[in-house]
Short mmCIF file of C-alpha atoms and ligand atoms in Angstrom, two decimals:
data_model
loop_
_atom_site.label_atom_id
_atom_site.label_comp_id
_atom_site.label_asym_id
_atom_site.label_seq_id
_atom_site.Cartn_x
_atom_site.Cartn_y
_atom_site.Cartn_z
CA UNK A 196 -72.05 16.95 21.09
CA UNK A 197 -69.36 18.51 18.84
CA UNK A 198 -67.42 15.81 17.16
CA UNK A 199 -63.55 15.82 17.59
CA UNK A 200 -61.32 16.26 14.76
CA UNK A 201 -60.83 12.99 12.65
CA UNK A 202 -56.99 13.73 12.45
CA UNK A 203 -56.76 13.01 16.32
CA UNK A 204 -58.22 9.57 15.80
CA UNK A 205 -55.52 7.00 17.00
CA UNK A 206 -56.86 4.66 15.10
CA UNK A 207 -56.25 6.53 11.69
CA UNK A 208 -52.71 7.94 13.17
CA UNK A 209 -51.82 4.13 13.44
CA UNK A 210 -53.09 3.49 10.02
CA UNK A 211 -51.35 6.28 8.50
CA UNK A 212 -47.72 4.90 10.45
CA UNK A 213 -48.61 1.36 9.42
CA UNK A 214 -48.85 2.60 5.44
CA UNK A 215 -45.77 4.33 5.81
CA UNK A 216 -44.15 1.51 7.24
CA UNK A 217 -45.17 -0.43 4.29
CA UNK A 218 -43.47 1.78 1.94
CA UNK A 219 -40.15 2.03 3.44
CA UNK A 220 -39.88 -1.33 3.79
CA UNK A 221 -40.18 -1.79 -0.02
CA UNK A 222 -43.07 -3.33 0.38
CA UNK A 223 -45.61 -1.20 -1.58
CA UNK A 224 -44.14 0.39 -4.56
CA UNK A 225 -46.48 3.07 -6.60
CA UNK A 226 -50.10 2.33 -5.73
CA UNK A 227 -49.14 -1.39 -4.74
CA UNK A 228 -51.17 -2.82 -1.40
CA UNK A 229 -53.99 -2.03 0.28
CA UNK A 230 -55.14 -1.87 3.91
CA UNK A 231 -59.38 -2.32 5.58
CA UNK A 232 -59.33 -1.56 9.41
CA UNK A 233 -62.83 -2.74 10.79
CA UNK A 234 -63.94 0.44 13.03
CA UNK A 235 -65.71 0.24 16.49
CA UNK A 236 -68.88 1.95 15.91
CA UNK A 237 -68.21 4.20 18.81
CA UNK A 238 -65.28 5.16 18.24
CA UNK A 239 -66.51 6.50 14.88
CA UNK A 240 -69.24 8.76 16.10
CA UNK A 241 -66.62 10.16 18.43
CA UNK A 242 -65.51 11.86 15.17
CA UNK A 243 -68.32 11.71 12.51
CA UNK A 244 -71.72 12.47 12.30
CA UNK A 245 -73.21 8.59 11.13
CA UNK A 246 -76.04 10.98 9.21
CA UNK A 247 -73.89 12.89 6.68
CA UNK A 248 -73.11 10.53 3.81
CA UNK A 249 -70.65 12.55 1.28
CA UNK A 250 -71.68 9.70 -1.17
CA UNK A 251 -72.16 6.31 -1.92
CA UNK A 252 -70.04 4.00 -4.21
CA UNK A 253 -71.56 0.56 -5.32
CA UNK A 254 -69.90 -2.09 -3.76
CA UNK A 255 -70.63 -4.57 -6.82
CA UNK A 256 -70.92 -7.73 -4.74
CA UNK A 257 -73.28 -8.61 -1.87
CA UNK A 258 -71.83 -7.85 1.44
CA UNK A 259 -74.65 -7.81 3.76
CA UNK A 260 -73.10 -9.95 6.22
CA UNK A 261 -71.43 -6.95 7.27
CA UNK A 262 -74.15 -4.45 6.85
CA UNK A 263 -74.25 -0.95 9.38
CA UNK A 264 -69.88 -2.12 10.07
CA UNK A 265 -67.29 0.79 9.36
CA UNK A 266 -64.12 0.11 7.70
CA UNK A 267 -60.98 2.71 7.20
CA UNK A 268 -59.56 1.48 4.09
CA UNK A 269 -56.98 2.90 1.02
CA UNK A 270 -58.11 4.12 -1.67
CA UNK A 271 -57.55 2.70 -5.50
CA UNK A 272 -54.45 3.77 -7.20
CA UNK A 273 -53.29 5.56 -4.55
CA UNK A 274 -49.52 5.71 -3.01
CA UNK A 275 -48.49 4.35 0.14
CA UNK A 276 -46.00 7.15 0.18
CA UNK A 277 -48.75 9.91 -0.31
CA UNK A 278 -50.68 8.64 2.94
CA UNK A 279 -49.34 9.93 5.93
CA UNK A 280 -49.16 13.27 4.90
CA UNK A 281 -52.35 13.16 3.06
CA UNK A 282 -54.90 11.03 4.22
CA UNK A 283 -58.15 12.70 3.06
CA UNK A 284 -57.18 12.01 -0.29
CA UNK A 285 -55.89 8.90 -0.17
CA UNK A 286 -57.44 6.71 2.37
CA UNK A 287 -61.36 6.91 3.30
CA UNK A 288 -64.20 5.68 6.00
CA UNK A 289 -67.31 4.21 5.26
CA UNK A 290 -70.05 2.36 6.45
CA UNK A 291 -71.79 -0.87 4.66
CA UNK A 292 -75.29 -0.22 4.00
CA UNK A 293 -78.04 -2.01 5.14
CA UNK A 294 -78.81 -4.09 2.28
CA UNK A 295 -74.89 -4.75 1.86
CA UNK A 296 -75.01 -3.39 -1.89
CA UNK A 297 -73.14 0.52 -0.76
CA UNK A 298 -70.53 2.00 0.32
CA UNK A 299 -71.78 5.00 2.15
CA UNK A 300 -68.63 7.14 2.32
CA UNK A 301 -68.63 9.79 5.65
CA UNK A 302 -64.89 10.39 5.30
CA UNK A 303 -62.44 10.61 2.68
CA UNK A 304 -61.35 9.92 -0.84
CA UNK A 305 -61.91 13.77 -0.86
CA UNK A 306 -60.77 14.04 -4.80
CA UNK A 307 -63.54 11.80 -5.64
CA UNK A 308 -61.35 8.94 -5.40
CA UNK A 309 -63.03 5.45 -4.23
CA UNK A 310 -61.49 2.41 -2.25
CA UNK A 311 -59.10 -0.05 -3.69
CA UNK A 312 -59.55 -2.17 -6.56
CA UNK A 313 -58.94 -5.19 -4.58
CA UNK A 314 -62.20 -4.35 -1.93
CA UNK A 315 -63.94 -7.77 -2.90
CA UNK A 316 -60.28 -9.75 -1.41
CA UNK A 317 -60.66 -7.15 1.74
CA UNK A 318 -64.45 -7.73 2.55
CA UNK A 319 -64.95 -11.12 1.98
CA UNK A 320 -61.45 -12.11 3.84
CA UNK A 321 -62.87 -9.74 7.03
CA UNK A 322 -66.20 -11.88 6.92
CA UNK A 323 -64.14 -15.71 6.93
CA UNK A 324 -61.87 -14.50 9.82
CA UNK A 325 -64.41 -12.61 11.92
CA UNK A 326 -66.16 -15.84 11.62
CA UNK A 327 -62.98 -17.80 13.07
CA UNK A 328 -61.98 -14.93 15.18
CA UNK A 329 -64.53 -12.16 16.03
CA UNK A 330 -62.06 -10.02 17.29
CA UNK A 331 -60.20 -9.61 13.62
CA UNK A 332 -60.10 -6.39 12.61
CA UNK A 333 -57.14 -5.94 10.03
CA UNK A 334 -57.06 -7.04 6.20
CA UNK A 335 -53.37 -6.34 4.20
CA UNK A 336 -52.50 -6.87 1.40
CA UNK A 337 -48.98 -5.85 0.38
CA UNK A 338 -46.20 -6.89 -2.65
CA UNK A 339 -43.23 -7.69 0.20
CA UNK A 340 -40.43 -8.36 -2.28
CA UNK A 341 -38.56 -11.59 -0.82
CA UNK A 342 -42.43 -13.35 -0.93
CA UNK A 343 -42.67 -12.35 -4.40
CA UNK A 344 -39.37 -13.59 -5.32
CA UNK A 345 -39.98 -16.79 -3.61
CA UNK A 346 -43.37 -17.72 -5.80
CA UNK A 347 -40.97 -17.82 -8.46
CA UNK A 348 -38.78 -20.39 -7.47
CA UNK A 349 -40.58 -22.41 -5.11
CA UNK A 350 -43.26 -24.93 -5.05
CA UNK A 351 -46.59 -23.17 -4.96
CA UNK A 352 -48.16 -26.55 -2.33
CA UNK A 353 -49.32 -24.87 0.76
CA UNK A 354 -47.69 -27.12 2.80
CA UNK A 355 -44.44 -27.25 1.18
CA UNK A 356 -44.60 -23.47 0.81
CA UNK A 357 -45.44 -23.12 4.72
CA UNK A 358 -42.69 -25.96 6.03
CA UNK A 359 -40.10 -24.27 4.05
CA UNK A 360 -41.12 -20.78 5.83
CA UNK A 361 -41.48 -22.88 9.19
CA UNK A 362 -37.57 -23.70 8.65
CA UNK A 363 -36.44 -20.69 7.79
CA UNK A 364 -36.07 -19.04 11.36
CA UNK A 365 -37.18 -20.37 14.91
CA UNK A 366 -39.82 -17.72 15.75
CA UNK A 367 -42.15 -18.79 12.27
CA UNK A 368 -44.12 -21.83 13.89
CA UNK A 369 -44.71 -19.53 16.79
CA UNK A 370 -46.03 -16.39 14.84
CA UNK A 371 -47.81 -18.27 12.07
CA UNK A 372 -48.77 -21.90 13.41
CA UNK A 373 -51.60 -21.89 11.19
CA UNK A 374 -49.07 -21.64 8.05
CA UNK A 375 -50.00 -19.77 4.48
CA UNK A 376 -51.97 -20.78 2.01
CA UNK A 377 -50.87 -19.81 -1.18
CA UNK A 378 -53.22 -18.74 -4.45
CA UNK A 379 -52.08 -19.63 -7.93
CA UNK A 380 -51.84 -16.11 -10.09
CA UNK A 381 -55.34 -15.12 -10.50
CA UNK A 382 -56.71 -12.23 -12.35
CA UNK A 383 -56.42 -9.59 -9.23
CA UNK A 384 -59.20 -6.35 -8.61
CA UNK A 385 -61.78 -9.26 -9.23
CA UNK A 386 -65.00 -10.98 -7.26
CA UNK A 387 -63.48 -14.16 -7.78
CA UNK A 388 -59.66 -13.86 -6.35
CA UNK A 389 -61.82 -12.19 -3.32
CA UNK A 390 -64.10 -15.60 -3.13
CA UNK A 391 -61.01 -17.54 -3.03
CA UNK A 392 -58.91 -15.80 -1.16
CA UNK A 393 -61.67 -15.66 1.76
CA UNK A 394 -61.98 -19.24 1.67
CA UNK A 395 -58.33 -19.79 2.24
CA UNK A 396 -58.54 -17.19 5.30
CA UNK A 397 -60.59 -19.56 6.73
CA UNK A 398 -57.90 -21.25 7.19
CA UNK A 399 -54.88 -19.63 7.79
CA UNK A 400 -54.68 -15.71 8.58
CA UNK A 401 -51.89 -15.37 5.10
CA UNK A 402 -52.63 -15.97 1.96
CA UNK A 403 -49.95 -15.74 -0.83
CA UNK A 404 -51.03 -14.97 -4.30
CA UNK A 405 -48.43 -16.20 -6.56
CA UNK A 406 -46.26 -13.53 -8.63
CA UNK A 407 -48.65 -10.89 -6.87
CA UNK A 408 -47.74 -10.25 -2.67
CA UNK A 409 -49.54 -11.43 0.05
CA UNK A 410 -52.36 -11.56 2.32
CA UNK A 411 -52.42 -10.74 6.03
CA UNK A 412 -55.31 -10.66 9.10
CA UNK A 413 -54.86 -9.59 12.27
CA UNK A 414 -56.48 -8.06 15.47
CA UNK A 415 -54.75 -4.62 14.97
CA UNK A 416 -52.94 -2.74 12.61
CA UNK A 417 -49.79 -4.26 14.30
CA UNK A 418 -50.35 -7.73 14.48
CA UNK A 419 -51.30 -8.17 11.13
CA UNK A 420 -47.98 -5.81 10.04
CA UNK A 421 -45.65 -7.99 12.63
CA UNK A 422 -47.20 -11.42 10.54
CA UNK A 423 -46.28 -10.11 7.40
CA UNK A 424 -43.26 -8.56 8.25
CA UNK A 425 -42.33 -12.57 9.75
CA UNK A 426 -43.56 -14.30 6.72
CA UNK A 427 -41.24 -11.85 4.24
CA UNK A 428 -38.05 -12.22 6.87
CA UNK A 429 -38.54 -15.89 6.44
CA UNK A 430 -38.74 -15.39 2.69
CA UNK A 431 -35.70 -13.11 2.78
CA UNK A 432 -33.99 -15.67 4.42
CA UNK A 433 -34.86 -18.65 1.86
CA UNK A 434 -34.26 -16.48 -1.43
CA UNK A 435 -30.82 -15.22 0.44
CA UNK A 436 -29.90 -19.08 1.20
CA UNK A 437 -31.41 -20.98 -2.01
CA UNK A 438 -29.25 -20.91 -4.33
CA UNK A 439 -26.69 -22.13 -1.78
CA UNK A 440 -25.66 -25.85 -0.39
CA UNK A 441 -27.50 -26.00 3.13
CA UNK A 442 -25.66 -27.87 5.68
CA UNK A 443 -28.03 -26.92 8.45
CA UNK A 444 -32.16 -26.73 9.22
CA UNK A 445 -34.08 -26.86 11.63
CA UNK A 446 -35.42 -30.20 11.96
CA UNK A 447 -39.27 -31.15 12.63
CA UNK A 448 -38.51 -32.78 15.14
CA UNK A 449 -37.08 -29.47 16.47
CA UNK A 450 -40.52 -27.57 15.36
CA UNK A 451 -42.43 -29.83 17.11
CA UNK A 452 -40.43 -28.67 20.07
CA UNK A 453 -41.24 -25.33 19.88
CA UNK A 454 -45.11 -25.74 19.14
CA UNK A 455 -44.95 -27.41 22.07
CA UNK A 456 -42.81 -25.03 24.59
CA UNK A 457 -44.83 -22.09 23.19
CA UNK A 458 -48.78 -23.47 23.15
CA UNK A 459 -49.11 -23.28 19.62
CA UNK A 460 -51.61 -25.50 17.58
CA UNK A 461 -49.97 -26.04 14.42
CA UNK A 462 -51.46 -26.68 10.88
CA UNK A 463 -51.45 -30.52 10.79
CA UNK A 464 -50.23 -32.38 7.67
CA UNK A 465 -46.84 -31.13 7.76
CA UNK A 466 -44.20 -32.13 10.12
CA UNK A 467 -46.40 -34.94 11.39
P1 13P B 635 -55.34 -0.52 -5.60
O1 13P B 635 -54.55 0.68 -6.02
O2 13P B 635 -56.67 -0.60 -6.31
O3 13P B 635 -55.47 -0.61 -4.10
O4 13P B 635 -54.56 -1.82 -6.08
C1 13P B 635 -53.25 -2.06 -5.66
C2 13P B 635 -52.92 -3.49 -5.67
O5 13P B 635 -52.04 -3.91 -4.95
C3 13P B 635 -53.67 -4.40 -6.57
O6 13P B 635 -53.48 -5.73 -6.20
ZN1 ZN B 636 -51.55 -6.07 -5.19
#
């Protein structure tokens, strides 16, 4: 059966929109961020023929426990700007090969380009949250500037980090019950920020990475967008009250309140 054209995909017209979103929110300057949608098998083949590898690219760790899966993901040093208009060059598709060593590229990265520098972070975060949630299907990373001005001045604790975000409007505890977990600066592009920032994703879906951006998993392109874009109000919020006397909060007491009215199971250890 003749396979449709790839640029009638939803999936990468949504991706494209998401990137751009990104950018005009501030939130990716020059090549900063990086997106991995996990792809439905069949709604891959819809568009590309599974037996015409363009190439493969070494992966350089072992991710076999995601072997045959296809991910849509940015490529390195490419701009968020530069993608909607100009996907093939900037954004590819691939497939994990069996022994979990390749990337087998069937679309994209078209001036020999390869994916981002921060692909360790991306896979190994997909593999802890598909083991919480199997339906996870988005990895983001993104510099939002209010987060990155907040690892500056605040306590890097997860908790404290997450109760001050909690408090700083009434719709956090709902959106991100399971708080942040926040990385001390690491050496970024490596195996070993992506080892530990998968083992925080197992428990929380954002991960901070102090003076660097952010972290965010979600079901679809949106929900992981509408987390970050709650966790860097929040921050906008603390960096534009900080420096200021604060005669009001929201009390525990009061966030208790709401995990309760809206179902929410909330990260323990903090308000209680
Ligand atoms: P890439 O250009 O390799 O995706 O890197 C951007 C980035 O944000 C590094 O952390
Ligand atoms: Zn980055």
């Amino acid at each position: 059966m003749a396979k449709k054209s790839i640029y009638e995909a939803k999936f990468l017209k949504e991706f494209c929109l998401t990137a751009d979103n990104m950018y005009r929110l501030g939130w990716d300057e020059r090549n900063g961020g990086n997106i991995s949608l996990l792809l439905e098998t069949d709604e891959i083949l819809e568009y590309l023929d599974a037996d015409k590898v363009i190439r493969e690219i070494p992966l350089g760790f072992d991710a076999k426990k995601l072997a045959g899966k296809y991910f849509l993901v940015t490529g390195t040093g490419k701009y968020f700007k530069n993608v909607k208009n100009d996907p093939e060059n900037n954004v590819g598709i691939f497939r994990i090969s069996d022994d979990g060593q390749m990337a087998e590229l069937l679309w994209g990265y078209a001036d020999g380009g390869r994916f981002t520098s921060e692909l360790p972070a991306h896979l190994m975060s997909h593999i802890s949250r598909l083991e919480v949630d199997p339906a996870n299907r988005v990895i983001m990373h993104t510099h939002p500037t209010n987060l990155l001005a907040m690892t500056y001045v605040h306590s890097l604790d997860t908790n404290e980090f997450t109760h001050t975000l909690w408090q700083m409007s009434t719709e956090c505890i709902v959106v991100f019950p399971d708080g942040v977990e926040v990385l001390p600066w690491m050496l970024c592009g490596t195996n070993e920020i992506g080892v530990a920032t998968a083992e925080k994703m197992k428990s929380a879906r954002t991960v901070v990475w102090a003076m660097h951006g952010l972290y965010g998993a979600g079901k679809t392109l949106d929900e992981a967008f509408g987390l970050v874009e709650t966790v860097e109000k929040a921050s906008q919020i603390y960096m534009l009250t900080a420096g200021l006397k604060r005669v009001n909060t929201i009390t525990d007491a009061q966030l208790k309140v709401l995990a309760n009215a809206f179902k929410v199971n909330y990260r323990k250890g903090i308000i209680d």
